[in-house]
XYZ file of C-alpha atoms in Angstrom:
265
model
C -0.084 -0.323 0.359
C 1.373 3.328 -0.576
C 3.092 5.098 1.912
C 0.813 8.274 1.807
C -2.356 5.864 1.793
C -0.958 4.915 5.318
C 0.244 8.006 6.750
C -3.779 9.071 4.898
C -5.047 6.517 6.613
C -3.541 6.809 10.257
C -4.146 10.295 10.370
C -7.903 9.326 10.010
C -7.414 7.246 12.512
C -5.965 9.782 14.978
C -8.536 12.630 14.247
C -11.558 10.274 14.792
C -9.895 8.882 18.166
C -8.789 12.556 19.502
C -12.948 13.518 18.423
C -14.101 10.864 20.537
C -12.078 11.050 22.798
C -12.490 14.726 23.268
C -16.417 13.940 23.729
C -15.702 12.207 26.109
C -13.472 14.719 27.957
C -16.289 17.392 27.866
C -19.101 14.904 28.262
C -17.256 14.131 31.864
C -16.261 17.767 32.927
C -19.725 18.813 31.395
C -21.187 16.170 33.984
C -18.880 16.850 37.012
C -19.391 20.542 36.364
C -23.041 20.411 37.414
C -22.258 18.664 40.317
C -20.479 20.932 41.233
C -22.487 23.066 40.886
C -25.726 20.939 42.504
C -23.214 21.275 45.277
C -22.462 25.053 45.772
C -25.877 25.664 45.310
C -26.769 23.087 48.283
C -24.219 24.821 50.356
C -25.138 27.905 49.267
C -29.283 27.532 50.796
C -28.436 24.732 53.569
C -25.566 27.793 54.488
C -29.163 30.557 53.631
C -30.847 29.014 56.432
C -28.313 28.183 58.505
C -27.549 31.991 58.925
C -31.599 33.330 58.718
C -32.184 30.655 61.557
C -29.365 32.001 63.203
C -30.664 36.036 62.941
C -33.804 35.413 63.505
C -32.561 33.616 67.216
C -30.065 36.857 67.639
C -32.845 39.251 66.724
C -34.398 37.723 70.253
C -31.706 36.248 72.212
C -31.478 38.789 74.962
C -34.345 38.604 76.329
C -34.596 35.129 76.017
C -30.891 35.294 77.891
C -32.622 37.840 80.193
C -35.252 35.185 81.101
C -33.496 32.204 81.179
C -31.506 34.004 82.954
C -33.633 35.579 86.362
C -35.853 32.463 85.868
C -32.366 29.942 87.572
C -31.180 33.124 90.198
C -34.836 32.518 91.277
C -34.539 29.306 91.390
C -30.749 28.889 92.864
C -31.986 31.500 95.682
C -34.780 28.834 96.710
C -32.232 25.567 96.784
C -29.162 27.116 98.103
C -30.142 31.172 99.373
C -33.186 30.246 101.855
C -35.412 32.114 100.120
C -38.254 30.227 101.426
C -38.793 32.020 104.132
C -40.114 34.939 101.459
C -41.831 32.666 100.247
C -43.477 31.079 102.884
C -45.540 32.951 105.025
C -45.219 33.384 108.576
C -48.923 32.695 109.486
C -51.595 31.742 108.062
C -52.010 34.875 106.173
C -49.203 35.919 103.474
C -48.092 38.967 104.537
C -47.228 41.538 101.305
C -43.772 40.639 101.683
C -44.169 37.058 101.190
C -46.749 37.990 99.120
C -44.401 39.897 96.918
C -41.882 37.156 96.812
C -44.464 34.174 95.454
C -46.024 36.535 92.630
C -41.934 37.738 91.911
C -41.416 34.242 91.358
C -44.159 33.612 89.303
C -43.390 35.899 87.283
C -40.548 34.925 85.974
C -41.200 31.671 84.871
C -43.982 33.066 83.056
C -42.009 35.586 81.579
C -39.864 33.196 80.540
C -42.549 31.200 78.958
C -43.092 34.406 77.343
C -40.305 34.833 76.103
C -40.466 31.219 74.306
C -43.428 31.919 73.336
C -42.342 34.897 71.545
C -39.302 33.287 70.208
C -41.511 30.428 68.697
C -43.688 32.479 67.121
C -41.500 34.228 65.330
C -39.183 31.583 64.013
C -38.983 28.673 61.736
C -39.716 26.211 63.447
C -37.951 22.919 61.718
C -35.349 25.249 60.853
C -34.608 26.619 64.492
C -34.166 22.388 65.146
C -31.994 21.352 62.279
C -29.715 24.553 61.760
C -26.420 23.682 63.105
C -26.263 26.412 64.368
C -29.841 27.197 66.450
C -29.619 22.890 66.877
C -27.995 22.773 70.221
C -30.254 25.995 72.050
C -33.535 24.163 70.792
C -32.814 21.857 71.775
C -31.891 23.000 75.345
C -35.650 24.532 75.705
C -37.149 21.646 73.925
C -35.294 19.891 77.221
C -36.347 22.715 79.831
C -40.015 22.785 78.645
C -40.478 18.067 79.276
C -38.339 18.103 82.178
C -41.278 21.347 83.637
C -43.840 18.725 82.115
C -42.780 14.799 82.753
C -44.200 13.434 85.960
C -41.003 11.309 86.668
C -39.756 14.330 88.822
C -41.459 15.238 93.614
C -43.580 12.660 92.947
C -45.337 12.283 96.866
C -47.520 9.386 95.677
C -48.243 8.781 92.311
C -47.108 10.779 89.411
C -50.409 12.112 89.883
C -49.078 13.980 92.335
C -45.809 15.302 90.625
C -45.174 18.623 92.127
C -43.764 21.822 89.960
C -45.316 20.599 87.214
C -46.502 22.476 84.035
C -47.493 20.490 81.318
C -46.557 21.948 77.464
C -50.207 23.003 77.525
C -49.976 24.876 80.993
C -46.288 26.437 79.885
C -47.692 27.331 76.310
C -51.508 29.192 78.042
C -48.927 30.808 80.434
C -46.651 32.028 77.932
C -49.971 33.935 75.483
C -50.717 35.509 78.760
C -47.937 37.198 78.683
C -47.666 38.181 75.000
C -51.182 39.657 76.153
C -53.561 36.618 75.548
C -54.900 34.197 72.218
C -54.025 36.022 69.408
C -51.709 39.185 70.672
C -48.757 39.419 68.133
C -46.468 41.075 70.724
C -42.944 40.943 70.547
C -42.697 41.908 74.321
C -43.983 40.058 77.278
C -46.326 42.120 80.399
C -44.296 43.643 82.864
C -44.043 42.611 86.507
C -46.755 45.349 87.451
C -49.524 43.690 85.627
C -48.651 40.265 86.734
C -49.101 40.862 90.168
C -52.668 43.267 89.868
C -53.881 40.641 87.323
C -52.893 37.542 88.742
C -55.905 36.028 90.534
C -57.702 37.579 87.161
C -55.947 35.964 84.695
C -52.623 33.326 85.703
C -53.775 32.172 89.340
C -55.482 28.771 87.001
C -53.180 28.151 85.858
C -49.844 28.625 88.818
C -51.907 27.425 91.673
C -50.263 24.358 92.445
C -47.527 25.444 91.307
C -47.844 28.465 94.181
C -48.998 26.104 96.310
C -45.922 23.794 95.872
C -43.659 26.494 95.929
C -44.308 27.240 99.749
C -43.723 24.137 100.790
C -40.241 23.039 101.891
C -40.276 20.905 99.405
C -38.969 23.481 96.720
C -36.055 23.727 99.031
C -34.999 19.258 97.433
C -36.871 19.335 94.018
C -35.112 17.635 91.368
C -37.500 18.842 88.861
C -36.179 22.543 90.402
C -33.075 20.903 89.899
C -32.892 19.837 86.573
C -34.785 23.207 85.626
C -31.600 24.692 86.763
C -28.524 22.975 85.479
C -31.012 22.766 82.072
C -31.488 26.437 82.583
C -27.314 27.313 82.744
C -26.435 25.745 80.248
C -28.700 27.579 77.789
C -27.214 30.948 79.628
C -23.442 29.827 78.647
C -24.693 29.236 74.735
C -27.261 31.794 74.764
C -24.000 34.790 77.149
C -21.621 35.194 73.644
C -20.596 38.556 74.673
C -20.338 37.798 78.916
C -22.902 40.419 79.683
C -23.958 37.974 82.097
C -20.164 36.350 83.603
C -18.358 37.630 85.490
C -13.907 38.170 83.620
C -10.887 37.893 86.673
C -7.430 37.572 85.407
C -8.486 37.072 81.630
C -10.930 34.608 82.254
C -14.471 33.786 82.483
C -15.886 33.270 85.834
C -19.265 32.260 85.433
C -22.022 33.270 88.272
C -22.281 30.832 91.341
C -25.186 29.413 89.998
C -24.103 27.824 86.558
C -21.013 26.346 88.704
C -20.430 22.971 89.271
C -20.365 23.925 93.180
C -23.950 26.018 92.619
C -25.687 22.914 90.686
C -25.489 20.668 93.257
């Protein structure tokens, strides 16, 4: 066969192979680029979701932090600081100071649930519970609610006798009332003066059993209150990003006594 013809055939075959290889390579590159583009898009969407959940949480971080801190501090005062002396009246008829102490304690509980109700009403709950940067906070909030509602704690006889128990429905009802009642879209809780003046008419039916338990020696040794305090301490630690509720000594942040292992014991 003529050498020129052979060379032409070889060149044609090589060209065909190069064309096929180029087509395959281009296809693979296209598939790879589509995969990379998909991953980037998904990562961007996930990042936006996390940022949205975090942004919404940050908007209500301070009132939730204050409510959690105040409730934890009051529980610690009852368990470790002899605050029960104020809660328990000397005579059968409560004096003004003991009533004020009782209502102030109940207000701490009510404001926590009210703030939580506001947070839940403003956040996309599924996103809040699943986003990486808010999932732990969401889990702690759920655990605190569970500690209040469980009948495993402080039983006198059967589960019917569990003290300091507030079911989820009671928690939500108290939270709704602290926002101004059903249908209210307020982003702030009602103040103590309103709570004090309207306790009997508005809040008493939700708090009567809880209030009675608070005035008994059981408050000091309550396993439920101890568990709630522990969870509130963890929540405060997560929310307090600026260190507003901790002391700095020698460059080291020191938590308030009730969020330390000694205070929680």
